[in-house]
Coordinates of C-alpha atoms and ligand atoms in Angstrom, one line a residue:
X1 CA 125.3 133.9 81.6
X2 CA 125.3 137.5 81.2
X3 CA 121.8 138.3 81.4
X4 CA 120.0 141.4 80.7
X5 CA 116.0 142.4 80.8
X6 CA 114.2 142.4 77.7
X7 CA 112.3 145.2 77.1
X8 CA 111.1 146.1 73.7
X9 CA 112.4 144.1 72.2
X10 CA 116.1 144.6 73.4
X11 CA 118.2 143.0 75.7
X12 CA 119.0 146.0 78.0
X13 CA 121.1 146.7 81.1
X14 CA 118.9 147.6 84.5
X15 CA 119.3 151.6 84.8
X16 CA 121.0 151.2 88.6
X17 CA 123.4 149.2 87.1
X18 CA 123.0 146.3 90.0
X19 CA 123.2 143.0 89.4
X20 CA 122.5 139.5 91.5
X21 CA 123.2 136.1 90.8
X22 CA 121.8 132.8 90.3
X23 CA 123.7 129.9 91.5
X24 CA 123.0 126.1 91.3
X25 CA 121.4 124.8 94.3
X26 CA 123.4 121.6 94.0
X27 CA 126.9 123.1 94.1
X28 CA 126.6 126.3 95.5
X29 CA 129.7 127.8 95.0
X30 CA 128.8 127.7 91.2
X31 CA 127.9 131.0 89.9
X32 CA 125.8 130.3 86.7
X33 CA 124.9 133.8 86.0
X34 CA 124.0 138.0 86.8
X35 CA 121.3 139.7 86.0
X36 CA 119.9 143.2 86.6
X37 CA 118.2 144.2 89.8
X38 CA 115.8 146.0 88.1
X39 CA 114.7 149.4 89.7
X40 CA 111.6 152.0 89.4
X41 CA 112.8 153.0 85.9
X42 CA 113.1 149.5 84.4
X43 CA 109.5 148.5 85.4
X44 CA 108.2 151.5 83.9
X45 CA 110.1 151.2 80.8
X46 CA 108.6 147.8 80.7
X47 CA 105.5 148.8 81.5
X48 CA 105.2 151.5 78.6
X49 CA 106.2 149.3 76.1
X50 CA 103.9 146.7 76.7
X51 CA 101.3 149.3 77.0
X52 CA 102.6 150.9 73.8
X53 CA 102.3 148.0 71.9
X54 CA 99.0 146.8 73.1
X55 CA 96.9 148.3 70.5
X56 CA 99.0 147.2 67.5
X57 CA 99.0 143.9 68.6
X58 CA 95.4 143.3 70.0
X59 CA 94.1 144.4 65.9
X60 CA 96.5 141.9 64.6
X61 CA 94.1 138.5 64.4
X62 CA 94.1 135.8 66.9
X63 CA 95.4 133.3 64.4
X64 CA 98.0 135.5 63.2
X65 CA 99.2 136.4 66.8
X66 CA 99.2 132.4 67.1
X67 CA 101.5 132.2 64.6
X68 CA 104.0 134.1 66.6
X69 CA 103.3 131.4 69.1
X70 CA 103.9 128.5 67.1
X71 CA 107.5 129.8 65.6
X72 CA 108.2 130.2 69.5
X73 CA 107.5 126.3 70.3
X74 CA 109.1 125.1 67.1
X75 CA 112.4 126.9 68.3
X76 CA 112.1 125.8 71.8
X77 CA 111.0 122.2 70.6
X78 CA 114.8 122.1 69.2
X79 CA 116.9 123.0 72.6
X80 CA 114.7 120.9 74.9
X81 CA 117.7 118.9 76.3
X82 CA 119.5 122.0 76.9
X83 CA 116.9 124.4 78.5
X84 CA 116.3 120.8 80.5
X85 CA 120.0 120.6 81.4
X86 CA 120.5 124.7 82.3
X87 CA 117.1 124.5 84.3
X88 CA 118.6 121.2 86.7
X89 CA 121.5 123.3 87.3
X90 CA 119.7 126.6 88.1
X91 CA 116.7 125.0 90.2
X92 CA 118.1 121.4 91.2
X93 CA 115.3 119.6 90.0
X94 CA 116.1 116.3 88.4
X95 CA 117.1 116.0 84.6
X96 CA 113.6 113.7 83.9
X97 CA 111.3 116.3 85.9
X98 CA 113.5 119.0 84.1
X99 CA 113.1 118.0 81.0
X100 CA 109.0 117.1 82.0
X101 CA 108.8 121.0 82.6
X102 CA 109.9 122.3 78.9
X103 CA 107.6 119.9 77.7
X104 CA 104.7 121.6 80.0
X105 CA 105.9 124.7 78.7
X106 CA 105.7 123.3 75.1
X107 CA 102.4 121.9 75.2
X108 CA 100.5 125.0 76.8
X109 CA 102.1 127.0 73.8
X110 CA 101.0 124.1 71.7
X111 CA 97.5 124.2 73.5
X112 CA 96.7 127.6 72.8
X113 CA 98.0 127.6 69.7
X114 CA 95.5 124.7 68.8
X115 CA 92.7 127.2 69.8
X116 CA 93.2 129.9 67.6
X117 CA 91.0 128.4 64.7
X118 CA 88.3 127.1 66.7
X119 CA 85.0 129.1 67.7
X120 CA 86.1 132.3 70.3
X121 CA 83.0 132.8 71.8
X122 CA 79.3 132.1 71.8
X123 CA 76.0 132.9 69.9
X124 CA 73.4 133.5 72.5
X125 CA 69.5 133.2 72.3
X126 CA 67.2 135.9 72.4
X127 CA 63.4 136.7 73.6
X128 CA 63.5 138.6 70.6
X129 CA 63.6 136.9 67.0
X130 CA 64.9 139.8 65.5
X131 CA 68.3 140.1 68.0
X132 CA 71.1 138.3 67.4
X133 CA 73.8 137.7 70.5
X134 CA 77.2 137.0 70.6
X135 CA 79.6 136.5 73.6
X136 CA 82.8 137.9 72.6
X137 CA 86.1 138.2 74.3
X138 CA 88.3 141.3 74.6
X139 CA 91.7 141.5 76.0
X140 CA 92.2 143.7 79.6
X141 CA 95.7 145.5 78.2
X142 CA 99.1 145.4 80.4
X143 CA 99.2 141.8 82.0
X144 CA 102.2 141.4 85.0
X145 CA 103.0 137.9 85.7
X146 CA 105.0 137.2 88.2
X147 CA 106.4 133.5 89.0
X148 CA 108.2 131.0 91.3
X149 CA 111.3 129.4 91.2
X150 CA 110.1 125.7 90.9
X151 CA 108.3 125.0 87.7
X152 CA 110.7 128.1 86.1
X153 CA 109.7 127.2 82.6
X154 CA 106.3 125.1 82.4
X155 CA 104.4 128.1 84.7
X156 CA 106.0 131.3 83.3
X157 CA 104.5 129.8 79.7
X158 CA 101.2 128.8 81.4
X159 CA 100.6 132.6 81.9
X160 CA 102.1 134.2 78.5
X161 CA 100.6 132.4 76.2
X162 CA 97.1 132.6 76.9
X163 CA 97.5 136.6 77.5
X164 CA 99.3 136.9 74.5
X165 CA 97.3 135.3 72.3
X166 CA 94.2 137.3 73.5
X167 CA 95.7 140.4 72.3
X168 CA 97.2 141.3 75.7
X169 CA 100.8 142.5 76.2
X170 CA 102.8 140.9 78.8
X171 CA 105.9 141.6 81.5
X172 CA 107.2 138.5 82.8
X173 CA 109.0 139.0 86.5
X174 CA 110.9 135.5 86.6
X175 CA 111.9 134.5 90.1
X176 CA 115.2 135.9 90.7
X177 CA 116.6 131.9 91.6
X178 CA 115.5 131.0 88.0
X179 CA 116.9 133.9 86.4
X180 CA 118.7 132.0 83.6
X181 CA 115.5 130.4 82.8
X182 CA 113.8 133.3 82.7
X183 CA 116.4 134.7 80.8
X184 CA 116.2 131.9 78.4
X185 CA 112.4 132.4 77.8
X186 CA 113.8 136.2 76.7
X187 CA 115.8 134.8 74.4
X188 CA 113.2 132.4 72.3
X189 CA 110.3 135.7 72.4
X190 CA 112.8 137.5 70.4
X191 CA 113.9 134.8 68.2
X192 CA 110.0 134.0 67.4
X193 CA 109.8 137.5 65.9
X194 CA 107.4 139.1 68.3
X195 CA 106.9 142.8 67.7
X196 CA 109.0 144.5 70.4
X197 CA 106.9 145.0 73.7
X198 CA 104.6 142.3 73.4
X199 CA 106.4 139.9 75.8
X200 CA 109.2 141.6 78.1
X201 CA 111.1 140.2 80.9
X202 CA 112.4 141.6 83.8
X203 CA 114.8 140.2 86.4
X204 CA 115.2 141.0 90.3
X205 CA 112.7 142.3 93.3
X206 CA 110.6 144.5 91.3
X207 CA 107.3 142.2 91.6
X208 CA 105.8 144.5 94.1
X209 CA 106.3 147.7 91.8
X210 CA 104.5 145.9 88.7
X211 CA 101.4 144.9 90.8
X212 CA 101.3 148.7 92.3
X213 CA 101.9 150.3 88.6
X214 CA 98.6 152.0 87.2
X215 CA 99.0 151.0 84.0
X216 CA 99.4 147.0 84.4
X217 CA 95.4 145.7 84.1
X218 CA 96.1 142.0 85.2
X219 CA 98.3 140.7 87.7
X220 CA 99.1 136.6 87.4
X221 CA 101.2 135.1 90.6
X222 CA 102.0 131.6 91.3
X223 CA 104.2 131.4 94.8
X224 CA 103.5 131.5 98.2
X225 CA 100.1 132.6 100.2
X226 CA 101.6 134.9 102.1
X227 CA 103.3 137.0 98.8
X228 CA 99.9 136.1 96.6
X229 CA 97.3 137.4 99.7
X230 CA 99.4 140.9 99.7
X231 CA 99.2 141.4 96.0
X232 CA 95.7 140.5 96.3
X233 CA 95.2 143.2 99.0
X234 CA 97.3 145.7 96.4
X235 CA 95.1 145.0 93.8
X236 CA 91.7 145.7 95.7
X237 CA 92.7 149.6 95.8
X238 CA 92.6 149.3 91.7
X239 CA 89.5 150.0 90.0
X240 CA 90.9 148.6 86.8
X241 CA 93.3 145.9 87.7
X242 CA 92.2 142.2 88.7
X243 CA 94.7 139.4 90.3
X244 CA 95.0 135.7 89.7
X245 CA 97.1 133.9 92.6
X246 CA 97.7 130.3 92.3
X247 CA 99.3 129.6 96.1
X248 CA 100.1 126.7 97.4
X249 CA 98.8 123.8 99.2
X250 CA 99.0 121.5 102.4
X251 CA 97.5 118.4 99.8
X252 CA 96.4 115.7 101.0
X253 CA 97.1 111.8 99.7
X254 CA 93.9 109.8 100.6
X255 CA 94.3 106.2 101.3
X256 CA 91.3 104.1 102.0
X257 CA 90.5 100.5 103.5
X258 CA 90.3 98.4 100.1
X259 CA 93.4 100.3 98.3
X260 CA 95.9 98.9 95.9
X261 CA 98.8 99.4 98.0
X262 CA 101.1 99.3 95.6
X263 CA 99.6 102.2 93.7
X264 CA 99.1 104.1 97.0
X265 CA 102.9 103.6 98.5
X266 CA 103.9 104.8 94.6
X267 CA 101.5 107.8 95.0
X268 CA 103.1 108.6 98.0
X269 CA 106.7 108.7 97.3
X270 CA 105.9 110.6 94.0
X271 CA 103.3 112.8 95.7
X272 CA 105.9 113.3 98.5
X273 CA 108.7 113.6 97.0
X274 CA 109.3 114.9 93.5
X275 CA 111.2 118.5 93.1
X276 CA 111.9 117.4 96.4
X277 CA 108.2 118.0 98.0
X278 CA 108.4 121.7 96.2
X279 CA 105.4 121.5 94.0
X280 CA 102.5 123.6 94.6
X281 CA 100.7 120.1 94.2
X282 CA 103.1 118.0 96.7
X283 CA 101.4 116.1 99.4
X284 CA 102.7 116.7 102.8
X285 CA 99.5 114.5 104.6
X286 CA 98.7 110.8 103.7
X287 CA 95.5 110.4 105.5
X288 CA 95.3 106.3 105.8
X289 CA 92.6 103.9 107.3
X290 CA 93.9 102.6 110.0
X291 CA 92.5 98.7 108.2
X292 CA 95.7 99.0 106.2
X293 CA 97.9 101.7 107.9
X294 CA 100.4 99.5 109.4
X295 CA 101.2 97.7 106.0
X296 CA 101.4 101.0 104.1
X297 CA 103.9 103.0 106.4
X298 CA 105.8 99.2 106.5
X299 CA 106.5 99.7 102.5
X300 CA 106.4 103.6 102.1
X301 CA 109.4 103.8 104.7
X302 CA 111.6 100.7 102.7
X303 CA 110.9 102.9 99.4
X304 CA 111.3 106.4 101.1
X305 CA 114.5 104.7 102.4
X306 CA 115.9 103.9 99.1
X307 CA 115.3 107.4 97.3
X308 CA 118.4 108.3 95.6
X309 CA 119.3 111.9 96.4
X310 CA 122.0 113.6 94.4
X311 CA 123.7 115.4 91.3
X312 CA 120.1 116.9 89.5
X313 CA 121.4 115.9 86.2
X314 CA 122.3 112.2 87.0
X315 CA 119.5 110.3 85.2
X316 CA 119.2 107.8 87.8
X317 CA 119.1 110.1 91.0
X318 CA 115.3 110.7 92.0
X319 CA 115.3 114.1 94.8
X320 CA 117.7 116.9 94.1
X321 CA 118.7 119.9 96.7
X322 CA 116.1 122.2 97.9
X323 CA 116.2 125.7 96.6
X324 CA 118.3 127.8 98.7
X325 CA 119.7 128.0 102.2
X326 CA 116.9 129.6 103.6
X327 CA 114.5 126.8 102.1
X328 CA 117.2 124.4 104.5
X329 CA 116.7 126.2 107.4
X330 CA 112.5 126.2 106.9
X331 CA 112.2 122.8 106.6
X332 CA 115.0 122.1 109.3
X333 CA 112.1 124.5 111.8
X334 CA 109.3 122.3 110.7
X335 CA 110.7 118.6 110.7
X336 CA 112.1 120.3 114.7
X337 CA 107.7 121.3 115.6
X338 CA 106.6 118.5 114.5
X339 CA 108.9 116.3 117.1
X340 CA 107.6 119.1 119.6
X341 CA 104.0 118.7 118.4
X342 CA 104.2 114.9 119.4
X343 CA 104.9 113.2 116.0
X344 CA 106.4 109.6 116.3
X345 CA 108.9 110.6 113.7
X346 CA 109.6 107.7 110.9
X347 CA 112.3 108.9 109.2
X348 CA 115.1 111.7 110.7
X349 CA 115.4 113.5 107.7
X350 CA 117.7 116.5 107.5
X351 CA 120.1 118.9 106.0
X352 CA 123.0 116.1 104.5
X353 CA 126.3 117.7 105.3
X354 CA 129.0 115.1 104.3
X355 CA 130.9 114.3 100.5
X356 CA 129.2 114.3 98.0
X357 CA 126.6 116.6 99.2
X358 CA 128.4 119.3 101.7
X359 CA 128.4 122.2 98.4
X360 CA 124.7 121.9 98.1
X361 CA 120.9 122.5 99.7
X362 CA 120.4 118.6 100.4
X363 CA 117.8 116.8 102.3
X364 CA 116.8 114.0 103.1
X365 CA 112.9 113.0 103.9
X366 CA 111.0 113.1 106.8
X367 CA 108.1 111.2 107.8
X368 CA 106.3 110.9 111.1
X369 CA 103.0 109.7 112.0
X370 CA 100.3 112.2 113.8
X371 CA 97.0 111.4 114.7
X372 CA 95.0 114.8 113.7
X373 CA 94.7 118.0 116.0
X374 CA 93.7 120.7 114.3
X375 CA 96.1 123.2 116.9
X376 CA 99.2 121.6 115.5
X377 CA 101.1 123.8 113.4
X378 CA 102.6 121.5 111.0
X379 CA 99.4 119.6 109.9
X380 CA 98.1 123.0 108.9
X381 CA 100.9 125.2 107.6
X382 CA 103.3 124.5 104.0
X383 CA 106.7 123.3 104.5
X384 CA 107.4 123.1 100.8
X385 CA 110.3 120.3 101.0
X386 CA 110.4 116.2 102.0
X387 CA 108.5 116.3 105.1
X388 CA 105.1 114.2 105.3
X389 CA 102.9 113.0 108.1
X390 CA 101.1 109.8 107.9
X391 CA 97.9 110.8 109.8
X392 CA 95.4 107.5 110.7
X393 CA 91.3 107.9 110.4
X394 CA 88.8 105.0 111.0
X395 CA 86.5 105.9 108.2
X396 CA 85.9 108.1 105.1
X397 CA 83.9 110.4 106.7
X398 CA 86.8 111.0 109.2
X399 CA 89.2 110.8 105.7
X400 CA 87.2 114.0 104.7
X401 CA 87.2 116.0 107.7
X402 CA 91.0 115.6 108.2
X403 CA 91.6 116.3 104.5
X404 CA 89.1 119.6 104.7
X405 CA 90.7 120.8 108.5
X406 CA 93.7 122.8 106.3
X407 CA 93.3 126.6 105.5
X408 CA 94.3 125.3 102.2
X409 CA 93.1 123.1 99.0
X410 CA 94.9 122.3 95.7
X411 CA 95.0 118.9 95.4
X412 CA 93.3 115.9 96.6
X413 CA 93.8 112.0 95.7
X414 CA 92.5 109.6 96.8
X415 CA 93.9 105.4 96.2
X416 CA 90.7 102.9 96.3
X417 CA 88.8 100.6 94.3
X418 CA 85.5 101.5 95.3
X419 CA 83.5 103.9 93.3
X420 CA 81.2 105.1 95.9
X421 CA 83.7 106.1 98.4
X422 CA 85.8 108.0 95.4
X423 CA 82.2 110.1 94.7
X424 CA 82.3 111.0 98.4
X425 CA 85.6 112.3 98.3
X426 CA 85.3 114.1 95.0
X427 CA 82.0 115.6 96.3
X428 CA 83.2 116.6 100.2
X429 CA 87.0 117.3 100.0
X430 CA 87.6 120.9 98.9
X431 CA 90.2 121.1 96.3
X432 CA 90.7 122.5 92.4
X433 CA 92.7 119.5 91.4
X434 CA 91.4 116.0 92.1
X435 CA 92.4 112.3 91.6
X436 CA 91.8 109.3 91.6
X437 CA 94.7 106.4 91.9
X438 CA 97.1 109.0 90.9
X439 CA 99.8 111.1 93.0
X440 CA 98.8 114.7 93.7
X441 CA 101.2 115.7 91.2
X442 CA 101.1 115.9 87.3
X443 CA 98.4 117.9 86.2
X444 CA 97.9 118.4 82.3
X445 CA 98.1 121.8 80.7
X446 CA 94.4 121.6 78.9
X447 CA 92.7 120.9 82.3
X448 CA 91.8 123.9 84.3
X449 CA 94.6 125.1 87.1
X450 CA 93.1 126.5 90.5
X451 CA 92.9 125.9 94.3
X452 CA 90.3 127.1 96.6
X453 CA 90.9 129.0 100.2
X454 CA 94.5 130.2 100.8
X455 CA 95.7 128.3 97.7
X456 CA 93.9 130.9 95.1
X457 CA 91.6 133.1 94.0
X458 CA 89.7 130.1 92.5
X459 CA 90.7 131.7 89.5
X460 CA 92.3 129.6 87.4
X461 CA 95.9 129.2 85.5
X462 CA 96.2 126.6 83.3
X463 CA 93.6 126.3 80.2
X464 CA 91.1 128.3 81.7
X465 CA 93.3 131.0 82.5
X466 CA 91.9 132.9 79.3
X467 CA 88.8 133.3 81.7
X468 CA 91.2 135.8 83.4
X469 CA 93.0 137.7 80.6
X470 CA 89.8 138.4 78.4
X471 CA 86.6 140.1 79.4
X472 CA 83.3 138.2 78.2
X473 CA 81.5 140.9 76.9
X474 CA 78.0 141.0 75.0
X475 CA 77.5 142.3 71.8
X476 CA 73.6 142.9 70.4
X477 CA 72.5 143.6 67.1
X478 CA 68.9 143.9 66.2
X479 CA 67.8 143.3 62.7
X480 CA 64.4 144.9 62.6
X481 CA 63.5 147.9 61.4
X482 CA 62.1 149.2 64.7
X483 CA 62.9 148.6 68.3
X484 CA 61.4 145.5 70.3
X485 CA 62.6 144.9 73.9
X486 CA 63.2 142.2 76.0
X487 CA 61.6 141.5 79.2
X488 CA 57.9 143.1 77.9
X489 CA 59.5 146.3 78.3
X490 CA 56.9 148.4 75.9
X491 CA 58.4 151.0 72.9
X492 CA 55.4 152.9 72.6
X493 CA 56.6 156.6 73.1
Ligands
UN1_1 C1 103.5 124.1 90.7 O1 103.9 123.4 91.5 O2 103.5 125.4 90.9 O3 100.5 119.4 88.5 C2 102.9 123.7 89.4 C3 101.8 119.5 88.6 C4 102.5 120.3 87.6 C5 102.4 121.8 87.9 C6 102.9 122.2 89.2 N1 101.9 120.0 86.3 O4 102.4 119.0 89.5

C-alpha cells in the first residue's frame, strides 16, 4: 500500500517527503506498506481544514450529519473480511478477533447513528412558572484523536463518530504500526461523501504537535499512561483545550471460594490471553482463594499449555505475535523481574525463535504464582503481552485489597456464585469496567468506556464519550412579560 494523509478531502503526500513503513508482525520481513511521516506543515494543514470546515458542518443537522455516517458503515459493512484480513497482517491479531474489531467499529458508527433521532438534551424545571429550560449540547470545534496500534479499527471509530456527529471536525493520528488501517479508515470517509475536512488522517510521529496546536479544542488518546499523563500535562497549559486518555490497566481476574471453575479457568485464558495479553482490558493478575487455588492453576496451566500460537490469519490458531521487537524485548525484562522478584514461575514463556515462528514477534505465555507485596514491580506495572501471575488471598476482603494495591483500574471480574460477595467487589474494587462471570475483555460499544487512576481521566470513550466532545450548556427563555427571578432574588428597581 502506497499510503498518503488525507487532508481535505485529498489523499496528499507529507510536505518532507519521508516515509515509514508498516510491516506484519508475523513475518517481519513483509513490508505491507509507506506512509508519510508527517511534519509541522502537514499537521497544520490538517488542522486548518478541520477548523475551516467546522462551521459548515456543525449548521448542517445532526440527522443529516448521521447520514454521512450511515453511508460510511454500509460501505464498510461490505469489505469486513478484507479490512479483517489486512488488519491480521498489519497488527497480528487473530483473523476471529480481527474480524471482532471491524464489527466494534461498525456497531459504534451504527450506535451513534441510532441516536441521531432520539431526544439530544433535556427540558429542565424551573422555580419560575414562566421559564422554560433546556440542556443543550454544542460541539467544542477541532477534535485530535490520537490511537494505539491494537484495536486499529474498533477504537479509532469509537472516537470519530461521536465527534463527528456532534458537529465537531476531526484529525485522526493512527498509530504509525497500523498505518494501513488507518489508512483504510481514509479511504471509506471519502467514499461516504463527507465534505472535505470533516474527518482527516494523518500518518507518522506528529501526535505530540496536534495536542500542542492552538487551534485543536479536544484531544482523545487511548495508549499507554506514560504517553496519555504527558499529553494530559500539555493540555493543562490550554485554556480552551480538554483531554480524554483511556490508558491502560494492570486488571485483575477475581476468583473466589464457591466459583464455577470452568468458567473461571475460561476467563482466565481469554482474559490472559487474547491479542496476546495486548488489550487495554487484559488481565495480568488472577487473584484466587486459596479454597480452590491449587485446582484452578492445575487446569489453567493444561489449557494455557495447549494455546495454539501462530499464522494470525489461520482460523484455528488462538495468540498471534506481539507488536514489534521492542514489545519482545519488554516483556522478555518483565517475565526476567518477576523470577528476581521471587515468582515460582508456572510456565517459561518466551520469545519462540525456531520454524515456523523465527520471521515473527512470537511468544509464548508466562505464568508464575506470587503471593502479594506491594514493592514488587511486576504486580504493579503493565507488561502488555502473555505474562500473568496467579496471586493467592484467604478471603474477599484480602481479594479487594490486592485487586485495589495497583496504581491502575480498568477492569475488574470477578467468577462466583454468590451474590453478596459479587456486591462487595462491585462496591470496593476501583475499576470503570466490571464483571461478573465474564473475562476482563469484551466490552460493548453502547456501555460507557473509562478507567480510574493511571488508566484515565475518568472520562469516558465509548458511548459516553459525547460527554467529552459536546459542552452541556443551558439555554433560558422566559415567557412573561416582565422579569421574575429565581432564588427570591427581588426585580423591584
Ligand atoms: C483496548 O484494549 O484498547 O473491552 C480496547 C474490550 C474491547 C476494547 C478494548 N471491546 O476488550
Amino acid at each position: 500500500m502506497e499510503g498518503k494523509n488525507y487532508i481535505n478531502g485529498a489523499f496528499v503526500d507529507g510536505a518532507s517527503g519521508e516515509r515509514f513503513e508498516s510491516r506484519s508482525p508475523a513475518s517481519f520481513d513483509e513490508v505491507l506498506g509507506t506512509f508519510p511521516l508527517s511534519s509541522e506543515k502537514d499537521v497544520n494543514d490538517a488542522v486548518n481544514a478541520a477548523q475551516a470546515a467546522y462551521d459548515g458542518w456543525r449548521h448542517l443537522s445532526r440527522i443529516k450529519r448521521g447520514e454521512y455516517l450511515d453511508e460510511f458503515t454500509q460501505l464498510i459493512k461490505k469489505d469486513r473480511e478484507e479490512i479483517a484480513r489486512l488488519m491480521a497482517k498489519e497488527c497480528g491479531k487473530g483473523i476471529v478477533e480481527s474480524r471482532a474489531d471491524v464489527t466494534e467499529g461498525i456497531h459504534m458508527a451504527q450506535y451513534v447513528f441510532g441516536t441521531v433521532r432520539m431526544p439530544h438534551g433535556d427540558v429542565v424545571d424551573s422555580e419560575i412558572p414562566e421559564k422554560d429550560s433546556f440542556m443543550r449540547r454544542k460541539p467544542k470545534g477541532v477534535v485530535a484523536a490520537i490511537t494505539a496500534w491494537n484495536f486499529p479499527f474498533a477504537v479509532p471509530l469509537w472516537l470519530v463518530c461521536p465527534s463527528v456527529v456532534e458537529g465537531n471536525t476531526v484529525i485522526l493520528k493512527p498509530s504509525r504500526e497500523t498505518a494501513c488501517v488507518g489508512n483504510v479508515i481514509a479511504e471509506y470517509a471519502h467514499k461516504a461523501g463527507f465534505p472535505p475536512g470533516v474527518i482527516n488522517i494523518i500518518h507518522g510521529s506528529c501526535g505530540d504537535l496536534l495536542v500542542k496546536h492552538p487551534d485543536t479544542h479536544v484531544v482523545l488518546f487511548v495508549g499507554s499512561n506514560a504517553v496519555g499523563a504527558e499529553i494530559k500535562r500539555t493540555v493543562a497549559g490550554f485554556d480552551n483545550k480538554m483531554a480524554a486518555c483511556e490508558m491502560g490497566g494492570k486488571n485483575a481476574l477475581i476468583v473466589l471460594d464457591d466459583a464455577s471453575l470452568d468458567i473461571a479457568v475460561n476467563a482466565a485464558v481469554i482474559s490472559a490471553f487474547k491479542t496476546s495479553g495486548q488489550r487495554c482490558t487484559s488481565a495480568s493478575r488472577f487473584i484466587v482463594h486459596e479454597k480452590v487455588f491449587t485446582e484452578f492453576e492445575k487446569r489453567f496451566i493444561e489449557i494455557t499449555k495447549r494455546i495454539k500460537i501462530g499464522d494470525p490469519l489461520d482460523e484455528s490458531v488462538f495468540m498471534g505475535p506481539v507488536i514489534n521487537q521492542a514489545a519482545t524485548e519488554k516483556i522478555a525484562q518483565y517475565n526476567e523481574l518477576a523470577k528476581k522478584e521471587g515468582a515460582k514461575v508456572l510456565l517459561d514463556g518466551g520469545r519462540l525463535m525456531d520454524n515456523p515462528y523465527k520471521k515473527g514477534y512470537f511468544m509464548s505465555p508466562f505464568v508464575y504464582r506470587m503471593q502479594n507485596n506491594p514493592k514488587s514491580r511486576v504486580l504493579h506495572e503493565e507488561v502488555f503481552g502473555p505474562h500473568v501471575a496467579i496471586i493467592p488471598v484467604k478471603d474477599v476482603d484480602e481479594a479487594i485489597e490486592v485487586h485495589n494495591d495497583t496504581g491502575y483500574g480498568l477492569t475488574c471480574a470477578v467468577i462466583t456464585e454468590d451474590y453478596r460477595k459479587a456486591r462487595r467487589i462491585r462496591e470496593d474494587c476501583e475499576y470503570g469496567l466490571g464483571y461478573v462471570n465474564l473475562p476482563t475483555i469484551g466490552a460493548e460499544v453502547h456501555l460507557p468506556f473509562g478507567g480510574v487512576k493511571k488508566s484515565g481521566t475518568g472520562l469516558p470513550s465509548g458511548s459516553t464519550l459525547i460527554d467529552v466532545v459536546t459542552h452541556r450548556t443551558a439555554w433560558t427563555v422566559n415567557h412573561a412579560m416582565e422579569i421574575k427571578m429565581a432564588q427570591g432574588l427581588t426585580v423591584k428597581l
